[in-house]
């Protein structure tokens, strides 16, 4: 129980929450986003968006396992890169650029979840099962809550007359605006993560 009073533990749980949120939001929404907001056919979006995300995710983790060091710097740079990718995907009207941004998010977020486990292992070398259970709960919570929030934002845009009118002034449908707002929300998770890393 004394560990529950440890601020470092709660900082780490929050950091992995944000890392899981940053990774899983794009993983779960890139296919729909590429199709609905950028007009890329579903098959191409899945192959080149979702698959590219997964490929870059694997490359990032493999590279760190082979040559990685200074996990704090890796987490910070990954968070910065993820913010840039999310905002690029959200704000661009170029489908190819949006697809590349969605895919490259996989590389940027690749260490945001497992990297926090490395940090906690260094910080609590004798922490035991409880520490890792807390970290697993934090990561899983981020992975479930963040994509749900994006869905709520996307749905809200299609129901709000104000946002529907705003979308029309931008030459977008309400669904497209909602998806773009959802991606902007997605950028908040790695942005906040930078502070904790």
PDB file of C-alpha atoms in Angstrom:
ATOM      1  CA  UNK A   1       0.000   0.000   0.000  1.00  0.00           C
ATOM      2  CA  UNK A   2       2.906   2.362   0.565  1.00  0.00           C
ATOM      3  CA  UNK A   3       3.552   2.271  -3.194  1.00  0.00           C
ATOM      4  CA  UNK A   4       0.165   3.898  -3.803  1.00  0.00           C
ATOM      5  CA  UNK A   5       1.522   7.013  -2.101  1.00  0.00           C
ATOM      6  CA  UNK A   6       4.541   7.139  -4.387  1.00  0.00           C
ATOM      7  CA  UNK A   7       4.270  10.060  -6.828  1.00  0.00           C
ATOM      8  CA  UNK A   8       6.747   8.471  -9.229  1.00  0.00           C
ATOM      9  CA  UNK A   9       4.427   5.498  -9.649  1.00  0.00           C
ATOM     10  CA  UNK A  10       1.447   7.695 -10.488  1.00  0.00           C
ATOM     11  CA  UNK A  11       3.528   9.768 -12.904  1.00  0.00           C
ATOM     12  CA  UNK A  12       4.554   6.541 -14.630  1.00  0.00           C
ATOM     13  CA  UNK A  13       0.987   5.219 -14.756  1.00  0.00           C
ATOM     14  CA  UNK A  14      -0.176   8.520 -16.266  1.00  0.00           C
ATOM     15  CA  UNK A  15       2.687   8.448 -18.776  1.00  0.00           C
ATOM     16  CA  UNK A  16       1.825   4.930 -19.950  1.00  0.00           C
ATOM     17  CA  UNK A  17      -1.871   5.890 -20.087  1.00  0.00           C
ATOM     18  CA  UNK A  18      -0.961   8.693 -22.501  1.00  0.00           C
ATOM     19  CA  UNK A  19       1.394   6.429 -24.453  1.00  0.00           C
ATOM     20  CA  UNK A  20      -1.287   3.774 -24.878  1.00  0.00           C
ATOM     21  CA  UNK A  21      -3.770   6.470 -25.884  1.00  0.00           C
ATOM     22  CA  UNK A  22      -1.423   7.936 -28.496  1.00  0.00           C
ATOM     23  CA  UNK A  23      -0.686   4.536 -30.022  1.00  0.00           C
ATOM     24  CA  UNK A  24      -4.148   2.985 -30.031  1.00  0.00           C
ATOM     25  CA  UNK A  25      -6.100   6.028 -31.168  1.00  0.00           C
ATOM     26  CA  UNK A  26      -4.296   6.060 -34.496  1.00  0.00           C
ATOM     27  CA  UNK A  27      -4.223   2.274 -34.729  1.00  0.00           C
ATOM     28  CA  UNK A  28      -8.002   2.086 -34.330  1.00  0.00           C
ATOM     29  CA  UNK A  29      -9.029   5.196 -36.260  1.00  0.00           C
ATOM     30  CA  UNK A  30      -6.596   5.446 -39.181  1.00  0.00           C
ATOM     31  CA  UNK A  31      -8.625   3.183 -41.476  1.00  0.00           C
ATOM     32  CA  UNK A  32     -11.884   5.075 -40.976  1.00  0.00           C
ATOM     33  CA  UNK A  33     -10.127   8.421 -41.022  1.00  0.00           C
ATOM     34  CA  UNK A  34      -8.349   7.775 -44.302  1.00  0.00           C
ATOM     35  CA  UNK A  35     -11.571   6.610 -45.905  1.00  0.00           C
ATOM     36  CA  UNK A  36     -14.036   9.158 -44.505  1.00  0.00           C
ATOM     37  CA  UNK A  37     -11.950  12.301 -44.089  1.00  0.00           C
ATOM     38  CA  UNK A  38      -9.420  11.968 -46.905  1.00  0.00           C
ATOM     39  CA  UNK A  39     -11.394   9.948 -49.437  1.00  0.00           C
ATOM     40  CA  UNK A  40      -8.921   7.079 -49.763  1.00  0.00           C
ATOM     41  CA  UNK A  41     -10.622   3.793 -50.734  1.00  0.00           C
ATOM     42  CA  UNK A  42     -10.947   1.461 -47.742  1.00  0.00           C
ATOM     43  CA  UNK A  43      -8.743  -1.271 -49.205  1.00  0.00           C
ATOM     44  CA  UNK A  44      -5.919   1.178 -49.916  1.00  0.00           C
ATOM     45  CA  UNK A  45      -6.328   2.864 -46.534  1.00  0.00           C
ATOM     46  CA  UNK A  46      -6.126  -0.470 -44.760  1.00  0.00           C
ATOM     47  CA  UNK A  47      -3.149  -1.704 -46.764  1.00  0.00           C
ATOM     48  CA  UNK A  48      -1.101   1.466 -46.858  1.00  0.00           C
ATOM     49  CA  UNK A  49      -2.363   3.192 -43.726  1.00  0.00           C
ATOM     50  CA  UNK A  50      -3.068   0.562 -41.098  1.00  0.00           C
ATOM     51  CA  UNK A  51      -0.431  -1.865 -42.370  1.00  0.00           C
ATOM     52  CA  UNK A  52       2.152   0.925 -42.650  1.00  0.00           C
ATOM     53  CA  UNK A  53       1.325   1.983 -39.086  1.00  0.00           C
ATOM     54  CA  UNK A  54       1.902  -1.593 -37.876  1.00  0.00           C
ATOM     55  CA  UNK A  55       5.089  -1.941 -39.921  1.00  0.00           C
ATOM     56  CA  UNK A  56       6.566   1.280 -38.534  1.00  0.00           C
ATOM     57  CA  UNK A  57       5.466   0.306 -35.023  1.00  0.00           C
ATOM     58  CA  UNK A  58       7.422  -2.930 -35.374  1.00  0.00           C
ATOM     59  CA  UNK A  59      10.439  -1.184 -36.908  1.00  0.00           C
ATOM     60  CA  UNK A  60      10.596   1.339 -34.049  1.00  0.00           C
ATOM     61  CA  UNK A  61      10.492  -1.351 -31.372  1.00  0.00           C
ATOM     62  CA  UNK A  62      12.988  -3.550 -33.194  1.00  0.00           C
ATOM     63  CA  UNK A  63      15.430  -0.677 -33.631  1.00  0.00           C
ATOM     64  CA  UNK A  64      15.228   0.191 -29.946  1.00  0.00           C
ATOM     65  CA  UNK A  65      15.815  -3.426 -28.951  1.00  0.00           C
ATOM     66  CA  UNK A  66      18.933  -3.533 -31.141  1.00  0.00           C
ATOM     67  CA  UNK A  67      20.512  -0.118 -30.701  1.00  0.00           C
ATOM     68  CA  UNK A  68      18.320   1.818 -28.287  1.00  0.00           C
ATOM     69  CA  UNK A  69      19.482   3.784 -25.291  1.00  0.00           C
ATOM     70  CA  UNK A  70      18.453   6.903 -23.349  1.00  0.00           C
ATOM     71  CA  UNK A  71      14.778   5.961 -23.094  1.00  0.00           C
ATOM     72  CA  UNK A  72      13.813   9.385 -21.725  1.00  0.00           C
ATOM     73  CA  UNK A  73      14.988  11.069 -24.894  1.00  0.00           C
ATOM     74  CA  UNK A  74      13.339   8.414 -27.064  1.00  0.00           C
ATOM     75  CA  UNK A  75      10.007   8.969 -25.284  1.00  0.00           C
ATOM     76  CA  UNK A  76      10.222  12.746 -25.641  1.00  0.00           C
ATOM     77  CA  UNK A  77      11.156  12.648 -29.338  1.00  0.00           C
ATOM     78  CA  UNK A  78       8.481  10.014 -29.961  1.00  0.00           C
ATOM     79  CA  UNK A  79       5.874  12.224 -28.310  1.00  0.00           C
ATOM     80  CA  UNK A  80       6.925  15.240 -30.372  1.00  0.00           C
ATOM     81  CA  UNK A  81       6.856  13.190 -33.575  1.00  0.00           C
ATOM     82  CA  UNK A  82       3.431  11.781 -32.730  1.00  0.00           C
ATOM     83  CA  UNK A  83       2.004  15.278 -32.179  1.00  0.00           C
ATOM     84  CA  UNK A  84       3.365  16.375 -35.558  1.00  0.00           C
ATOM     85  CA  UNK A  85       1.947  13.270 -37.277  1.00  0.00           C
ATOM     86  CA  UNK A  86      -1.491  13.642 -35.701  1.00  0.00           C
ATOM     87  CA  UNK A  87      -1.722  17.335 -36.595  1.00  0.00           C
ATOM     88  CA  UNK A  88      -0.455  16.706 -40.129  1.00  0.00           C
ATOM     89  CA  UNK A  89      -3.057  13.977 -40.645  1.00  0.00           C
ATOM     90  CA  UNK A  90      -5.792  16.187 -39.183  1.00  0.00           C
ATOM     91  CA  UNK A  91      -5.001  19.404 -41.026  1.00  0.00           C
ATOM     92  CA  UNK A  92      -3.905  18.222 -44.461  1.00  0.00           C
ATOM     93  CA  UNK A  93      -6.214  17.956 -47.428  1.00  0.00           C
ATOM     94  CA  UNK A  94      -3.641  15.894 -49.343  1.00  0.00           C
ATOM     95  CA  UNK A  95      -4.580  12.190 -49.094  1.00  0.00           C
ATOM     96  CA  UNK A  96      -1.027  10.945 -49.659  1.00  0.00           C
ATOM     97  CA  UNK A  97       0.416  13.220 -46.969  1.00  0.00           C
ATOM     98  CA  UNK A  98      -2.359  12.164 -44.595  1.00  0.00           C
ATOM     99  CA  UNK A  99      -1.675   8.505 -45.296  1.00  0.00           C
ATOM    100  CA  UNK A 100       2.067   8.953 -44.649  1.00  0.00           C
ATOM    101  CA  UNK A 101       1.342  10.839 -41.411  1.00  0.00           C
ATOM    102  CA  UNK A 102      -0.977   8.069 -40.191  1.00  0.00           C
ATOM    103  CA  UNK A 103       1.598   5.410 -41.032  1.00  0.00           C
ATOM    104  CA  UNK A 104       4.591   7.220 -39.545  1.00  0.00           C
ATOM    105  CA  UNK A 105       2.675   7.703 -36.294  1.00  0.00           C
ATOM    106  CA  UNK A 106       3.411   4.021 -35.746  1.00  0.00           C
ATOM    107  CA  UNK A 107       7.147   4.732 -35.612  1.00  0.00           C
ATOM    108  CA  UNK A 108       6.706   7.743 -33.339  1.00  0.00           C
ATOM    109  CA  UNK A 109       4.457   5.934 -30.862  1.00  0.00           C
ATOM    110  CA  UNK A 110       6.332   2.634 -30.999  1.00  0.00           C
ATOM    111  CA  UNK A 111       8.137   3.130 -27.691  1.00  0.00           C
ATOM    112  CA  UNK A 112       5.575   5.241 -25.833  1.00  0.00           C
ATOM    113  CA  UNK A 113       3.960   2.183 -24.262  1.00  0.00           C
ATOM    114  CA  UNK A 114       6.879  -0.277 -23.782  1.00  0.00           C
ATOM    115  CA  UNK A 115       9.313   2.550 -23.087  1.00  0.00           C
ATOM    116  CA  UNK A 116       7.438   3.447 -19.943  1.00  0.00           C
ATOM    117  CA  UNK A 117       7.875  -0.128 -18.758  1.00  0.00           C
ATOM    118  CA  UNK A 118      11.630   0.324 -19.162  1.00  0.00           C
ATOM    119  CA  UNK A 119      11.437   3.502 -17.079  1.00  0.00           C
ATOM    120  CA  UNK A 120       9.433   1.832 -14.306  1.00  0.00           C
ATOM    121  CA  UNK A 121      11.823  -1.142 -14.226  1.00  0.00           C
ATOM    122  CA  UNK A 122      14.727   1.267 -13.675  1.00  0.00           C
ATOM    123  CA  UNK A 123      12.843   3.327 -11.114  1.00  0.00           C
ATOM    124  CA  UNK A 124      11.441   0.402  -9.123  1.00  0.00           C
ATOM    125  CA  UNK A 125      13.915  -2.472  -9.567  1.00  0.00           C
ATOM    126  CA  UNK A 126      12.260  -4.461  -6.783  1.00  0.00           C
ATOM    127  CA  UNK A 127       8.710  -3.296  -7.481  1.00  0.00           C
ATOM    128  CA  UNK A 128       7.251  -6.709  -8.133  1.00  0.00           C
ATOM    129  CA  UNK A 129       3.959  -7.700  -9.709  1.00  0.00           C
ATOM    130  CA  UNK A 130       1.978  -4.788  -8.279  1.00  0.00           C
ATOM    131  CA  UNK A 131       4.009  -2.184 -10.181  1.00  0.00           C
ATOM    132  CA  UNK A 132       3.523  -3.966 -13.499  1.00  0.00           C
ATOM    133  CA  UNK A 133      -0.167  -4.532 -12.813  1.00  0.00           C
ATOM    134  CA  UNK A 134      -0.589  -0.779 -12.292  1.00  0.00           C
ATOM    135  CA  UNK A 135       1.302  -0.066 -15.504  1.00  0.00           C
ATOM    136  CA  UNK A 136      -0.769  -2.601 -17.452  1.00  0.00           C
ATOM    137  CA  UNK A 137      -3.953  -1.025 -16.131  1.00  0.00           C
ATOM    138  CA  UNK A 138      -2.744   2.449 -17.093  1.00  0.00           C
ATOM    139  CA  UNK A 139      -1.787   1.430 -20.619  1.00  0.00           C
ATOM    140  CA  UNK A 140      -4.978  -0.538 -21.199  1.00  0.00           C
ATOM    141  CA  UNK A 141      -7.106   2.313 -19.888  1.00  0.00           C
ATOM    142  CA  UNK A 142      -5.454   4.755 -22.278  1.00  0.00           C
ATOM    143  CA  UNK A 143      -5.899   2.310 -25.144  1.00  0.00           C
ATOM    144  CA  UNK A 144      -9.636   2.083 -24.496  1.00  0.00           C
ATOM    145  CA  UNK A 145     -10.597   5.572 -23.314  1.00  0.00           C
ATOM    146  CA  UNK A 146      -8.823   7.645 -25.981  1.00  0.00           C
ATOM    147  CA  UNK A 147     -10.304   5.954 -29.084  1.00  0.00           C
ATOM    148  CA  UNK A 148     -13.739   6.167 -27.445  1.00  0.00           C
ATOM    149  CA  UNK A 149     -13.297   9.927 -26.958  1.00  0.00           C
ATOM    150  CA  UNK A 150     -12.431  10.299 -30.633  1.00  0.00           C
ATOM    151  CA  UNK A 151     -15.646   8.478 -31.482  1.00  0.00           C
ATOM    152  CA  UNK A 152     -17.648  10.785 -29.231  1.00  0.00           C
ATOM    153  CA  UNK A 153     -16.114  13.868 -30.873  1.00  0.00           C
ATOM    154  CA  UNK A 154     -16.741  12.478 -34.356  1.00  0.00           C
ATOM    155  CA  UNK A 155     -20.379  11.727 -33.573  1.00  0.00           C
ATOM    156  CA  UNK A 156     -20.922  15.084 -31.876  1.00  0.00           C
ATOM    157  CA  UNK A 157     -19.837  16.948 -35.015  1.00  0.00           C
ATOM    158  CA  UNK A 158     -22.572  15.259 -37.057  1.00  0.00           C
ATOM    159  CA  UNK A 159     -25.237  16.253 -34.524  1.00  0.00           C
ATOM    160  CA  UNK A 160     -24.272  19.876 -33.868  1.00  0.00           C
ATOM    161  CA  UNK A 161     -25.890  22.433 -36.225  1.00  0.00           C
ATOM    162  CA  UNK A 162     -23.054  24.857 -35.469  1.00  0.00           C
ATOM    163  CA  UNK A 163     -20.380  22.349 -36.441  1.00  0.00           C
ATOM    164  CA  UNK A 164     -22.364  21.249 -39.501  1.00  0.00           C
ATOM    165  CA  UNK A 165     -22.475  24.862 -40.706  1.00  0.00           C
ATOM    166  CA  UNK A 166     -18.785  25.336 -39.885  1.00  0.00           C
ATOM    167  CA  UNK A 167     -17.930  22.194 -41.853  1.00  0.00           C
ATOM    168  CA  UNK A 168     -19.784  23.558 -44.881  1.00  0.00           C
ATOM    169  CA  UNK A 169     -17.798  26.799 -44.777  1.00  0.00           C
ATOM    170  CA  UNK A 170     -14.632  24.675 -44.917  1.00  0.00           C
ATOM    171  CA  UNK A 171     -15.956  22.593 -47.786  1.00  0.00           C
ATOM    172  CA  UNK A 172     -16.215  19.506 -45.590  1.00  0.00           C
ATOM    173  CA  UNK A 173     -19.024  17.234 -44.525  1.00  0.00           C
ATOM    174  CA  UNK A 174     -19.874  17.084 -40.841  1.00  0.00           C
ATOM    175  CA  UNK A 175     -18.377  13.581 -40.679  1.00  0.00           C
ATOM    176  CA  UNK A 176     -15.119  14.786 -42.215  1.00  0.00           C
ATOM    177  CA  UNK A 177     -14.914  17.672 -39.766  1.00  0.00           C
ATOM    178  CA  UNK A 178     -15.685  15.316 -36.895  1.00  0.00           C
ATOM    179  CA  UNK A 179     -12.906  12.952 -37.936  1.00  0.00           C
ATOM    180  CA  UNK A 180     -10.447  15.829 -38.223  1.00  0.00           C
ATOM    181  CA  UNK A 181     -11.435  17.134 -34.792  1.00  0.00           C
ATOM    182  CA  UNK A 182     -10.981  13.617 -33.460  1.00  0.00           C
ATOM    183  CA  UNK A 183      -7.445  13.503 -34.863  1.00  0.00           C
ATOM    184  CA  UNK A 184      -6.679  16.868 -33.293  1.00  0.00           C
ATOM    185  CA  UNK A 185      -7.896  15.417 -29.992  1.00  0.00           C
ATOM    186  CA  UNK A 186      -5.567  12.468 -30.631  1.00  0.00           C
ATOM    187  CA  UNK A 187      -2.629  14.894 -30.729  1.00  0.00           C
ATOM    188  CA  UNK A 188      -3.360  15.992 -27.166  1.00  0.00           C
ATOM    189  CA  UNK A 189      -2.351  12.621 -25.697  1.00  0.00           C
ATOM    190  CA  UNK A 190       1.278  12.585 -26.906  1.00  0.00           C
ATOM    191  CA  UNK A 191       1.479  16.329 -26.246  1.00  0.00           C
ATOM    192  CA  UNK A 192       0.581  15.813 -22.606  1.00  0.00           C
ATOM    193  CA  UNK A 193       2.831  12.760 -22.565  1.00  0.00           C
ATOM    194  CA  UNK A 194       5.870  14.901 -23.381  1.00  0.00           C
ATOM    195  CA  UNK A 195       5.412  16.669 -20.049  1.00  0.00           C
ATOM    196  CA  UNK A 196       5.397  13.384 -18.150  1.00  0.00           C
ATOM    197  CA  UNK A 197       8.278  11.827 -20.089  1.00  0.00           C
TER     198      UNK A 197
END
